[in-house]
Short mmCIF file of C-alpha atoms and ligand atoms in Angstrom, two decimals:
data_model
loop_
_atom_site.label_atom_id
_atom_site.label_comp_id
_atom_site.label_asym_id
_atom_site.label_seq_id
_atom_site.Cartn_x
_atom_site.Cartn_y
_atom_site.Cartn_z
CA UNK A 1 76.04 81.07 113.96
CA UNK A 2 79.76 81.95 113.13
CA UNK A 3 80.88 82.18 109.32
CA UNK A 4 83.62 79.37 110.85
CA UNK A 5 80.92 77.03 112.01
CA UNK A 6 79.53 77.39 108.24
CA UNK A 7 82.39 76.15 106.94
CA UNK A 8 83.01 72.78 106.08
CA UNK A 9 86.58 72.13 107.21
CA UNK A 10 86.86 69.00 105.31
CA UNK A 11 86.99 71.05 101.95
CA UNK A 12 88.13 74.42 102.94
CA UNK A 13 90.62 74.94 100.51
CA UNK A 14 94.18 73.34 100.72
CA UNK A 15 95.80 77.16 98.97
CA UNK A 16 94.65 80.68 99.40
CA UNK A 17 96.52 83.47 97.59
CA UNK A 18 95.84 86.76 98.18
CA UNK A 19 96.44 90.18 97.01
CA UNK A 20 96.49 92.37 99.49
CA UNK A 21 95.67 95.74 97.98
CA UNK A 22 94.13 99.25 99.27
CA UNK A 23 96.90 99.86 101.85
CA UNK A 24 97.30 103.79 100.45
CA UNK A 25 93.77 104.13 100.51
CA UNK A 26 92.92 103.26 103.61
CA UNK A 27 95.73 105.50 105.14
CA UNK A 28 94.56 108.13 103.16
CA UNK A 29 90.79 108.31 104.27
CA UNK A 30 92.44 108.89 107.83
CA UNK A 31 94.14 111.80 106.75
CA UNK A 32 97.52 109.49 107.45
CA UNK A 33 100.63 108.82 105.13
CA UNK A 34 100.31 105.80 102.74
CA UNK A 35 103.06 103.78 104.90
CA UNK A 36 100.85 104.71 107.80
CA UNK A 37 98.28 102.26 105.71
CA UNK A 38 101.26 99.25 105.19
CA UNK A 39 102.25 99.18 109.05
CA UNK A 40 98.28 98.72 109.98
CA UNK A 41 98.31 96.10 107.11
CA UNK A 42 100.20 93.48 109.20
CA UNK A 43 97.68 93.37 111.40
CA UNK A 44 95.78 92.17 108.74
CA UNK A 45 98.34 89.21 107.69
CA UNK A 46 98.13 87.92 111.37
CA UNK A 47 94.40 87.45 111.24
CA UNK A 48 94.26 85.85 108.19
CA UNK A 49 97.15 83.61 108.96
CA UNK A 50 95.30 82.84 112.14
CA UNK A 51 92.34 82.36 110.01
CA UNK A 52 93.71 79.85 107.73
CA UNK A 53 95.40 78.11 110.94
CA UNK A 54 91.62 78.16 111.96
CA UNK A 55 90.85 76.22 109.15
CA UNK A 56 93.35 74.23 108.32
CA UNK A 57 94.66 75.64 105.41
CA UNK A 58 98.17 74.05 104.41
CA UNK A 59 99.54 76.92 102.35
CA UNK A 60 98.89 80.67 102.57
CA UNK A 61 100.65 82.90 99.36
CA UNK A 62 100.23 87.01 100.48
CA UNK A 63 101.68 89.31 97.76
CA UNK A 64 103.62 91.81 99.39
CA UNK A 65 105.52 93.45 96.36
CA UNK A 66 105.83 93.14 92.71
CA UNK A 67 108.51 94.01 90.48
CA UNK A 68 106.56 96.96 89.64
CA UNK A 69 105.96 97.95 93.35
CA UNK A 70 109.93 99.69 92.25
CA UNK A 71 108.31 102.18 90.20
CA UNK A 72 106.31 104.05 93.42
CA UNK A 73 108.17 106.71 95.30
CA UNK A 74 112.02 105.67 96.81
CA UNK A 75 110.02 106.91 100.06
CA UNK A 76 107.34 104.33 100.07
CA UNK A 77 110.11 101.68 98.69
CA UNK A 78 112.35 102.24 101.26
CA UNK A 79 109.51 102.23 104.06
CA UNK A 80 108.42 99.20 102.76
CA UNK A 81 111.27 97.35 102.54
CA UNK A 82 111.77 98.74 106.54
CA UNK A 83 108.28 97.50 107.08
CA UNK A 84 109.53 94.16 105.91
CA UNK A 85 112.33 93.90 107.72
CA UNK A 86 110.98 94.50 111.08
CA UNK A 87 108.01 93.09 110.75
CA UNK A 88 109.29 89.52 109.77
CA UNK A 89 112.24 89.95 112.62
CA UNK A 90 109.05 90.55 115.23
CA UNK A 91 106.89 87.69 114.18
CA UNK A 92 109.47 84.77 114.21
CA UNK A 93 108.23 83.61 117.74
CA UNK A 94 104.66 84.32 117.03
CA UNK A 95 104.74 82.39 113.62
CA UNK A 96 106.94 78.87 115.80
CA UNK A 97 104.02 79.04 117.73
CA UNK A 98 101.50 78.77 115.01
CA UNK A 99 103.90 76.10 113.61
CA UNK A 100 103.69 78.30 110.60
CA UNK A 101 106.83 77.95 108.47
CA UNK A 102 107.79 80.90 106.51
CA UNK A 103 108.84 81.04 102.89
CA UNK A 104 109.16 82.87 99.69
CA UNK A 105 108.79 83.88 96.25
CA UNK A 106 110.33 86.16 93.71
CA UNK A 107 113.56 87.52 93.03
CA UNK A 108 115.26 87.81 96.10
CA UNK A 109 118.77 89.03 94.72
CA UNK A 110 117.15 92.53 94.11
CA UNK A 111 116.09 93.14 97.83
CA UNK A 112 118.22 95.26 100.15
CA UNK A 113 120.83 93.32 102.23
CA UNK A 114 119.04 94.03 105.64
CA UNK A 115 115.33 92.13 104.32
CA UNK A 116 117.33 89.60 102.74
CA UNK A 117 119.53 88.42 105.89
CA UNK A 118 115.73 88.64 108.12
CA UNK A 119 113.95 87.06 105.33
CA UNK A 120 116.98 83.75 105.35
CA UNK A 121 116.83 84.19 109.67
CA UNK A 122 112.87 83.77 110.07
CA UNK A 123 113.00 80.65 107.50
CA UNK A 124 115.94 78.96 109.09
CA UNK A 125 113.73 79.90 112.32
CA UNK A 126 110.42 78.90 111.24
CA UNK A 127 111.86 75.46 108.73
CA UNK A 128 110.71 72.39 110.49
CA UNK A 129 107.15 73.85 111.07
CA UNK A 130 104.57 71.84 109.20
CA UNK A 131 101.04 73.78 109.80
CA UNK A 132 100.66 76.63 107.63
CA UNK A 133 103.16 77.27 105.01
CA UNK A 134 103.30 80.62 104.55
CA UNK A 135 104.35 82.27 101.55
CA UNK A 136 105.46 85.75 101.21
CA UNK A 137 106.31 87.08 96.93
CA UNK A 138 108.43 89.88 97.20
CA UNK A 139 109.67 91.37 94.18
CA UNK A 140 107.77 88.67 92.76
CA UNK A 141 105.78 89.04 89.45
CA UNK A 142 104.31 86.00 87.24
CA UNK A 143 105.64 86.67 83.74
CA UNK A 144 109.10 87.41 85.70
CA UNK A 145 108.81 83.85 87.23
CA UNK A 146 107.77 82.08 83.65
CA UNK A 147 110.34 83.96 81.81
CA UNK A 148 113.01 82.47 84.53
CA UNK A 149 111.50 78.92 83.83
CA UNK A 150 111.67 79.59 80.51
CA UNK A 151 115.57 79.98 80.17
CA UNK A 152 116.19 77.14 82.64
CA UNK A 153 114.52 75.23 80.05
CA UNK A 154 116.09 76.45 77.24
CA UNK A 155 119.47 76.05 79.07
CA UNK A 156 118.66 72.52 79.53
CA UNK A 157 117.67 72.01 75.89
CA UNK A 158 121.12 74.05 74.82
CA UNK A 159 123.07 71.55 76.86
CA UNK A 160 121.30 68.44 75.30
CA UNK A 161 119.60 67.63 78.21
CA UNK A 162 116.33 67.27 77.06
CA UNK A 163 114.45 67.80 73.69
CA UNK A 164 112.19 70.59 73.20
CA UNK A 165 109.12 68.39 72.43
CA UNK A 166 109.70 66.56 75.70
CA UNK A 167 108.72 69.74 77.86
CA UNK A 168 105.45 68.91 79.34
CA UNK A 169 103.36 70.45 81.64
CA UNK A 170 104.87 69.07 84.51
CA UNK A 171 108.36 69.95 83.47
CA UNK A 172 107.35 73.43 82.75
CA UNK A 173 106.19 73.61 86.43
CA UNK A 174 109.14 72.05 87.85
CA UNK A 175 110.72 75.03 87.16
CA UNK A 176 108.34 77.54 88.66
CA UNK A 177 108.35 79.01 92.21
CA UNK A 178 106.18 77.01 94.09
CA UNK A 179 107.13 73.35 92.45
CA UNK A 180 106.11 71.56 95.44
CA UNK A 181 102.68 73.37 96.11
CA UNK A 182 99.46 72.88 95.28
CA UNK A 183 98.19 75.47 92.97
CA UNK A 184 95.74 77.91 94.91
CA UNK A 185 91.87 77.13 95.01
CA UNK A 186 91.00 80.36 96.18
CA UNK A 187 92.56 84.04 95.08
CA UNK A 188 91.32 86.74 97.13
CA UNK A 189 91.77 90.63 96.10
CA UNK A 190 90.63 93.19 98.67
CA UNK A 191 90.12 96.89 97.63
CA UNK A 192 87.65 96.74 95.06
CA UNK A 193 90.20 96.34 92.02
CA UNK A 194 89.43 93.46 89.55
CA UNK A 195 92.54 92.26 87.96
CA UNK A 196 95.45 90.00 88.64
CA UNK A 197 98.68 92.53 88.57
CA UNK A 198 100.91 89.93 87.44
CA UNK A 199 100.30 87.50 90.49
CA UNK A 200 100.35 83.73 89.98
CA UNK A 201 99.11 83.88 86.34
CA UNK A 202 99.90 80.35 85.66
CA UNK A 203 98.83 78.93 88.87
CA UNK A 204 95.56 80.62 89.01
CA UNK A 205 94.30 79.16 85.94
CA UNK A 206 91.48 77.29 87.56
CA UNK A 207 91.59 79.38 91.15
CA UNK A 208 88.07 80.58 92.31
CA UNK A 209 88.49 84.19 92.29
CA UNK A 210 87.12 86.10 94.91
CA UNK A 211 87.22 90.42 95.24
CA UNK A 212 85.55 92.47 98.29
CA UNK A 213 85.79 96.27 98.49
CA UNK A 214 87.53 95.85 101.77
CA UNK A 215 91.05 97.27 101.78
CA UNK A 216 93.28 95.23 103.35
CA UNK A 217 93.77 96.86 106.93
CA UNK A 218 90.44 96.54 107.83
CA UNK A 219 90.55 92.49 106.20
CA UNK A 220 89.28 90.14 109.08
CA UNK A 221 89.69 86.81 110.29
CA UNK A 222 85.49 86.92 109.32
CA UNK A 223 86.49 88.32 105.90
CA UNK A 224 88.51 85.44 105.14
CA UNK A 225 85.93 82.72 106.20
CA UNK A 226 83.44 84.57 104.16
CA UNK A 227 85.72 83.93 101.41
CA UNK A 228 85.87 80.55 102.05
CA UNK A 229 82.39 79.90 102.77
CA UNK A 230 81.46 81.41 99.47
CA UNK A 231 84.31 79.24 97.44
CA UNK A 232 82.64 76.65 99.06
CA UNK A 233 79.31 77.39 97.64
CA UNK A 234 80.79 77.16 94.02
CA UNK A 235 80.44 74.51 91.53
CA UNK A 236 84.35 74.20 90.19
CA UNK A 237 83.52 72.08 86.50
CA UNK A 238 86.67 72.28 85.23
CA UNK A 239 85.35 71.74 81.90
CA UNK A 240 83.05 69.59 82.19
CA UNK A 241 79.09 69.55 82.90
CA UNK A 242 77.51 69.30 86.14
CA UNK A 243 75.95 65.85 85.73
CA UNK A 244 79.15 64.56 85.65
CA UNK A 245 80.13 66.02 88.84
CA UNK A 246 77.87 64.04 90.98
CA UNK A 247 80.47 61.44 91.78
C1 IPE B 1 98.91 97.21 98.71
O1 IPE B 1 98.37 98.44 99.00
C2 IPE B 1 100.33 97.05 99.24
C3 IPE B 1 101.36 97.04 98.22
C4 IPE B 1 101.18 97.07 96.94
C5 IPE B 1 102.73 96.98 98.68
P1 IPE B 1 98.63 99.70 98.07
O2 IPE B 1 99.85 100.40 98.55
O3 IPE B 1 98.66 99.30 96.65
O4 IPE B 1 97.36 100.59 98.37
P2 IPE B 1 96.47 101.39 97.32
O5 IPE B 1 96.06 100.41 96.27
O6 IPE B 1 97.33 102.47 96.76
O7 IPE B 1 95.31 101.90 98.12
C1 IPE B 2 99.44 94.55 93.59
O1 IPE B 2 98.95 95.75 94.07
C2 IPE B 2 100.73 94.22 94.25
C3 IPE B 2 100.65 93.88 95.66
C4 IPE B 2 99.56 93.75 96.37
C5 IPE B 2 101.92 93.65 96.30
P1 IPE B 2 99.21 97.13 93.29
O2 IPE B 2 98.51 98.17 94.06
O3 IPE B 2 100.66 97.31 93.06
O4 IPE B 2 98.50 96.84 91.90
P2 IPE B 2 97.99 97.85 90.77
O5 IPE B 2 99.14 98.73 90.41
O6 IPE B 2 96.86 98.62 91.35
O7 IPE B 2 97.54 96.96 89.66
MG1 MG B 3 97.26 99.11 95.23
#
């Protein structure tokens, strides 16, 4: 029996976020360059975009580079950022057929020209497509996006538009990246590293968290359903006992 026929697609989950780490690694235990590691990495995304296609997941959230990704070598940067580029010109007809529509988070204004135009192309390309929304953060990091909502609060407050004790949960949110999204059910890590690295840390606070020693170029379709199946096998309490669950 397939991991997929396991699954029961009426509660697979409705977000997956994933941070897809071990890229270097995997490059290097071929003797290759660690950029060698990112380009076999999009082979990766396509399965598990398929995969969530597959399933029916609405959104898909992929972390591609933080704001502290700037800090590795301008070699790897600069490959990256070519990676990016091509890789989101080549996949425009590939992601209209998926009706996957492409979108992102994190602060755009600090990526080269060249990923910037590609990145605005592919979702002008890929807007009225209402399958899978997928969701790339580049230079994205959480306490970079709070920090953001933070001042467009306090601007708001400044300019009498609201009082201070009427920020609410909801308003705080309205500010973030993802307003209009669900907050993820599942996070996925691959590579055998257990921590967050500044990824979603307000949206993940009741996510099912899920980490496989995989790195991501060798990530499967079957990975991700084994991820699912086993966030399926999870009792999600948020706070409360089991016996209240039932219903
Ligand atoms: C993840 O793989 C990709 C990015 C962070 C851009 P890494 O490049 O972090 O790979 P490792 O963790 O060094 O193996
Ligand atoms: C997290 O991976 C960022 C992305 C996957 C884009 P890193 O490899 O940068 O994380 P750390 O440095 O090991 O925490
Ligand atoms: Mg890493």
């Amino acid at each position: 029996m397939s991991t997929l026929s396991k699954i029961d697609l009426k509660k697979t989950p409705q977000h997956i976020a994933i941070i897809m780490d071990g890229n270097g690694r995997w490059a290097k235990k071929q003797g290759e360059v660690r950029l060698f590691g990112h380009t076999s990495g999009v082979e990766a995304v396509r399965e598990v975009l398929k995969g969530c296609v597959d399933m029916g997941v609405r959104y898909l959230t992929l972390y591609a580079f933080s704001t502290e990704n700037w800090n590795r070598p301008k070699e790897e940067v600069d490959g990256l950022m070519n990676l990016m580029v091509e890789t989101i010109a080549n996949e425009v007809d590939e992601l209209n057929s998926n009706n996957v529509r492409l979108r992102s988070i994190g602060d755009e204004s600090k990526l080269p020209d060249a990923c910037r135009n590609e990145l605005a192309k592919a979702k002008n390309a890929t807007y009225s497509n209402s399958g899978v929304d997928l969701i790339l953060a580049l230079n994205y990091s959480a306490r970079w996006e709070m920090l953001n909502a933070v001042q467009n609060i306090a601007k708001k407050v400044e300019r009498g538009e609201i009082k201070a004790n009427a920020i609410t949960k909801s308003s705080f949110e309205n500010e973030l990246c993802m307003n209009d999204v669900p907050d993820p059910e599942l996070l996925i890590r691959t590579s055998g590293e257990y921590r967050l690295s500044n990824f979603l840390l307000w949206q993940i606070a009741y996510a099912e968290l899920y980490f496989t020693d995989k790195l991501w170029p060798d990530f499967s379709r079957e990975d991700l359903f084994k991820a699912v199946l086993d966030y399926q096998g999870r009792e999600r309490r948020f706070g409360k006992v089991s016996e209240q669950l039932i219903n």
